């Protein structure tokens, strides 16, 4: 039976899990708190691959005070050797008497085995408290583990008339500085960012993280015919770039692009198979993907029900024009009832712009 204090200490563990700046993928975000005699004696957070896991960091901070303590951790402790030793063995050796965790780790090397090992050692294990928050906090990691594909966030900016660009195709800069900073934070939070060739040709984006803390993600371009200019800024921005092309492009064009990026032939035109693209990114340990458009790419992702979250910036601007592109094109829904419903909705004001985020309701048709 969970104690009244469990929720408070788990809340602190969730705070710790969110403290690392930038990505920790392909590992999950995990925080841990050790409590003995009503006092916190050790805390820890996982900071990224190769660093100590949260449980081990909390035990190291607590030292001998870990014996007889309760461990609050936001995900099932690992029980296998990876970059670090198993956390279950560290917990057992430290003499922890009770473990409280919200959910199992779907990693097949763990997936209930960590809890079983702790119970076999005589440690009381309670699972389930705070499950909803744990699932939300590690949504990209859990999605990647369950599907083998990255968690997809579709991001775009709109005028009040619903256009994502002027009738000429120009879209820079629709929003103000505060919104653009938030867009860079989004990039820093995702393992990869993807655009279609139309956006690459029209905007010549760098797709890097600037003016905010964090590192630039992997860049991916959908380019069926291999039209990306060798002078494109995203090819000169440093870091990794993948250009997904159709299998029929000219060999000399493949060679030219291959000197500046990794070129991956995948499917035939006129549209590249998005599911195959996502599975390829998943195999590269990309757990989260930010799709920055344009409208055609967004439409394909929505039509195929491959979007998990939306991030939309709305500018106090009227563009108009029947030829101006929308935020999302594609085939679209047959009726409002058939549209994708959004949950966990949130509005914020960023400078002069509005910022809307939401999750795509699973099972929506």
XYZ file of C-alpha atoms in Angstrom:
365
model
C 0.000 0.000 0.000
C 1.634 3.309 -1.039
C 2.360 5.723 1.778
C 1.022 9.289 1.732
C 4.580 10.596 1.405
C 5.287 8.478 -1.699
C 3.665 10.993 -4.062
C 5.825 13.829 -2.727
C 9.104 11.930 -3.067
C 8.157 10.641 -6.507
C 7.400 14.221 -7.553
C 10.938 15.157 -6.504
C 12.316 12.235 -8.527
C 10.401 13.492 -11.596
C 11.906 16.956 -11.082
C 15.390 15.447 -11.013
C 14.708 13.483 -14.198
C 13.907 16.736 -16.009
C 17.026 18.573 -14.850
C 19.542 17.501 -17.525
C 19.869 20.162 -20.229
C 19.458 18.641 -23.670
C 18.938 15.059 -24.718
C 19.811 11.888 -22.790
C 18.603 9.562 -25.565
C 18.583 6.801 -26.507
C 18.326 6.330 -22.752
C 15.247 7.421 -20.769
C 15.066 10.359 -18.398
C 15.303 8.970 -14.864
C 15.440 10.570 -11.438
C 15.953 8.857 -8.070
C 15.516 9.833 -4.437
C 16.606 7.854 -1.361
C 14.627 8.495 1.833
C 15.466 7.216 5.317
C 13.673 8.091 8.549
C 11.618 10.758 6.791
C 14.612 12.606 5.292
C 16.141 12.625 1.813
C 19.627 11.159 2.096
C 20.543 10.910 -1.588
C 19.422 12.145 -5.001
C 20.469 11.412 -8.553
C 19.565 11.936 -12.205
C 20.730 10.254 -15.382
C 22.611 12.780 -17.516
C 23.102 10.733 -20.683
C 24.712 7.622 -22.183
C 27.883 6.588 -20.403
C 27.087 8.516 -17.217
C 25.910 7.021 -13.925
C 22.284 5.950 -13.773
C 20.045 7.888 -11.402
C 19.843 5.062 -8.846
C 23.620 4.650 -8.689
C 24.105 8.420 -8.335
C 21.604 8.576 -5.469
C 23.270 5.640 -3.704
C 26.699 7.237 -4.102
C 25.351 10.462 -2.577
C 23.699 8.638 0.340
C 26.658 6.354 1.125
C 25.917 4.265 4.254
C 22.595 6.036 4.791
C 21.166 4.074 1.846
C 20.897 0.986 4.088
C 17.300 0.565 5.180
C 16.134 3.437 2.958
C 13.304 3.639 0.427
C 14.286 4.337 -3.164
C 11.898 6.380 -5.307
C 12.797 6.051 -8.977
C 10.859 7.131 -12.080
C 11.484 3.939 -14.092
C 12.253 0.297 -13.376
C 15.944 -0.136 -12.418
C 18.086 -1.834 -15.051
C 19.370 -5.374 -14.439
C 21.888 -5.771 -17.269
C 25.378 -4.596 -18.150
C 25.539 -1.751 -20.659
C 27.736 1.335 -20.394
C 27.302 0.941 -16.622
C 26.755 -2.019 -14.235
C 23.214 -3.141 -13.305
C 21.408 -0.782 -10.954
C 19.620 -3.714 -9.322
C 22.918 -5.040 -7.981
C 23.861 -1.614 -6.626
C 20.457 -1.324 -4.910
C 20.781 -4.776 -3.340
C 24.379 -4.184 -2.228
C 23.452 -0.832 -0.667
C 20.843 -2.484 1.571
C 17.830 -0.565 0.262
C 14.700 -2.087 1.842
C 11.928 -0.722 -0.407
C 11.621 0.517 -4.013
C 8.753 2.623 -5.370
C 8.552 3.058 -9.153
C 5.731 4.071 -11.533
C 6.244 1.751 -14.512
C 8.288 -1.047 -16.040
C 11.044 -0.298 -18.518
C 9.964 -1.771 -21.906
C 13.589 -2.417 -22.824
C 13.519 -6.194 -23.459
C 16.682 -6.542 -21.377
C 14.744 -5.200 -18.385
C 10.923 -5.348 -18.798
C 9.963 -6.648 -15.358
C 13.223 -8.513 -14.758
C 14.615 -5.647 -12.668
C 11.648 -5.688 -10.300
C 11.790 -9.501 -10.110
C 15.469 -9.442 -9.152
C 14.839 -6.912 -6.385
C 11.931 -8.928 -4.997
C 14.011 -12.114 -5.083
C 16.562 -10.300 -2.896
C 13.872 -9.539 -0.309
C 13.290 -5.899 -1.272
C 9.693 -4.653 -1.181
C 8.763 -3.332 -4.630
C 5.686 -1.204 -5.317
C 4.773 -0.301 -8.900
C 2.097 2.003 -10.279
C 2.157 5.274 -8.355
C 2.730 8.198 -10.750
C 2.416 6.038 -13.870
C 0.718 8.733 -15.979
C 3.461 11.260 -15.276
C 6.183 8.692 -15.974
C 4.606 7.832 -19.331
C 4.336 11.515 -20.282
C 7.881 12.322 -19.202
C 9.432 9.534 -21.242
C 6.931 9.461 -24.120
C 9.630 9.455 -26.861
C 11.660 6.688 -25.216
C 8.608 4.517 -24.530
C 7.244 5.032 -28.059
C 10.617 4.103 -29.580
C 10.878 0.988 -27.416
C 7.353 -0.158 -28.290
C 7.395 0.636 -32.034
C 11.043 0.879 -33.100
C 10.225 4.334 -34.513
C 10.864 7.840 -33.157
C 8.159 9.865 -31.440
C 7.086 12.456 -34.037
C 6.365 16.106 -33.279
C 5.020 18.153 -36.190
C 5.939 21.840 -35.904
C 4.836 24.748 -38.052
C 4.023 28.451 -37.909
C 0.786 30.029 -39.141
C -0.660 33.417 -39.937
C -4.143 34.192 -38.628
C -5.550 33.189 -42.002
C -4.049 29.703 -41.691
C -1.196 30.151 -44.179
C 2.275 28.809 -43.376
C 3.929 31.065 -45.973
C 3.124 33.855 -48.388
C 1.805 33.004 -51.859
C 5.409 33.249 -53.104
C 6.418 30.466 -50.723
C 8.414 32.797 -48.469
C 8.018 32.002 -44.761
C 11.029 33.635 -43.043
C 10.379 35.190 -40.605
C 6.711 34.908 -39.703
C 7.108 34.816 -35.924
C 9.006 36.994 -33.490
C 12.228 36.384 -31.524
C 10.584 34.673 -28.521
C 8.820 32.138 -30.733
C 11.992 31.485 -32.719
C 13.884 30.828 -29.486
C 11.244 28.286 -28.491
C 11.581 26.644 -31.907
C 15.302 26.235 -31.256
C 14.562 24.704 -27.844
C 12.352 22.210 -29.652
C 15.239 21.299 -31.932
C 17.555 20.903 -28.950
C 15.033 18.552 -27.305
C 14.745 16.233 -30.320
C 17.234 13.706 -31.648
C 16.557 14.603 -35.281
C 14.835 17.283 -37.361
C 13.300 16.559 -40.767
C 12.199 18.709 -43.703
C 11.079 18.053 -47.242
C 13.023 19.166 -50.286
C 10.541 22.005 -50.905
C 11.394 23.636 -47.575
C 15.108 22.991 -48.113
C 15.015 24.725 -51.507
C 12.752 27.639 -50.515
C 14.145 28.541 -47.084
C 17.699 27.094 -47.236
C 17.538 26.405 -43.457
C 20.491 25.431 -41.294
C 18.339 23.266 -38.973
C 20.755 23.887 -36.110
C 20.290 24.976 -32.489
C 21.229 28.601 -31.970
C 20.869 31.175 -29.179
C 19.664 28.594 -26.624
C 21.500 25.873 -24.667
C 21.754 22.485 -26.319
C 23.284 20.650 -29.244
C 22.025 20.469 -32.808
C 20.101 17.333 -33.775
C 20.703 15.025 -36.700
C 19.263 16.613 -39.863
C 17.168 14.630 -42.345
C 15.867 15.703 -45.748
C 13.258 13.929 -47.882
C 14.600 14.421 -51.404
C 13.142 11.877 -53.832
C 15.015 13.162 -56.898
C 18.248 14.223 -55.172
C 17.708 17.933 -55.871
C 19.336 19.299 -52.705
C 21.975 21.863 -53.762
C 25.520 21.066 -52.722
C 25.657 24.653 -51.450
C 22.712 24.117 -49.051
C 23.433 25.610 -45.649
C 22.298 22.496 -43.803
C 25.110 20.560 -45.536
C 27.696 23.050 -44.275
C 26.354 23.401 -40.736
C 28.422 20.608 -39.148
C 27.069 17.517 -37.474
C 25.221 14.672 -39.183
C 22.907 14.990 -42.162
C 20.947 12.218 -43.875
C 19.400 12.752 -47.287
C 16.700 10.198 -48.114
C 16.410 9.770 -51.880
C 14.539 7.561 -54.322
C 16.389 4.530 -55.621
C 16.323 5.806 -59.189
C 18.480 8.935 -58.932
C 21.590 9.275 -61.067
C 24.776 7.686 -59.722
C 26.794 10.856 -60.212
C 24.262 12.791 -58.141
C 24.485 10.147 -55.411
C 28.274 10.514 -55.364
C 28.133 14.299 -55.199
C 25.701 14.326 -52.252
C 27.550 11.484 -50.520
C 30.581 13.716 -50.152
C 28.610 16.045 -47.887
C 25.969 13.861 -46.215
C 24.879 10.278 -45.758
C 22.633 9.432 -48.697
C 20.063 6.707 -48.115
C 18.109 5.368 -51.118
C 14.697 4.354 -49.853
C 11.664 3.579 -52.001
C 10.599 5.120 -55.275
C 8.988 8.465 -56.129
C 6.992 10.566 -56.136
C 6.705 10.126 -52.353
C 9.242 8.381 -50.159
C 7.807 5.754 -47.758
C 7.604 7.598 -44.441
C 7.254 4.443 -42.372
C 10.525 3.134 -43.831
C 12.184 6.477 -43.084
C 11.007 6.370 -39.458
C 12.148 2.773 -39.033
C 15.571 3.666 -40.436
C 15.854 6.566 -37.976
C 14.729 4.284 -35.140
C 17.525 1.839 -35.957
C 19.915 4.779 -35.585
C 18.701 5.283 -31.977
C 16.645 8.346 -32.913
C 13.892 8.319 -30.276
C 12.357 11.715 -31.114
C 11.861 13.480 -34.445
C 10.829 17.076 -35.093
C 9.149 17.444 -38.494
C 9.441 21.060 -39.644
C 7.588 20.676 -42.935
C 6.620 21.964 -45.298
C 2.896 21.588 -45.818
C 3.190 18.597 -48.160
C 5.401 16.666 -45.754
C 3.132 17.503 -42.833
C 0.148 16.370 -44.859
C 1.780 13.022 -45.617
C 2.639 12.465 -41.940
C -0.895 13.315 -40.805
C -2.578 11.321 -43.585
C -0.579 8.262 -42.514
C -1.300 8.837 -38.797
C 2.391 9.112 -37.943
C 2.251 12.295 -35.814
C 2.297 11.973 -32.020
C 2.414 15.632 -31.005
C 1.938 19.063 -32.557
C 3.705 22.358 -31.858
C 2.144 25.320 -33.665
C 3.171 28.973 -33.556
C 0.457 31.489 -34.505
C 1.587 34.955 -35.585
C -0.582 38.114 -35.402
C -0.296 38.436 -39.156
C -2.685 38.227 -42.092
C -1.210 36.904 -45.339
C -4.216 35.752 -47.331
C -3.994 34.321 -50.802
C -5.710 31.216 -52.115
C -2.371 30.010 -53.511
C -0.525 30.398 -50.187
C 0.384 27.051 -48.562
C -1.453 25.894 -45.423
C 0.261 24.453 -42.394
C -0.861 20.933 -43.312
C -1.703 19.847 -46.858
C -2.120 16.246 -48.002
C -5.387 14.424 -48.621
C -6.921 15.510 -45.321
C -9.988 14.293 -43.454
C -13.361 13.734 -45.126
C -15.188 15.593 -42.366
C -14.498 17.257 -38.990
C -15.624 14.047 -37.299
C -12.874 12.156 -39.143
C -10.140 14.615 -38.174
C -7.413 13.893 -35.651
C -8.419 14.966 -32.154
C -5.840 16.586 -29.910
C -5.476 16.111 -26.152
C -3.299 17.568 -23.373
C -3.708 20.944 -25.043
C -1.746 23.991 -23.931
C -1.580 27.642 -25.068
C 1.226 30.050 -24.211
C 2.024 33.590 -25.260
C 5.580 34.069 -26.517
C 6.220 37.743 -27.134
C 3.709 38.764 -29.798
C 2.923 35.189 -30.869
C 0.761 32.370 -29.512
C 2.165 28.860 -29.066
C -0.066 25.798 -29.076
C 1.032 22.274 -28.142
C -1.020 19.080 -27.909
C -0.834 15.327 -28.174
C -2.539 13.423 -30.956
C -5.302 11.261 -29.550
C -4.368 7.634 -30.064
C -6.915 5.592 -31.922
C -8.349 8.657 -33.710
C -9.606 7.910 -37.221
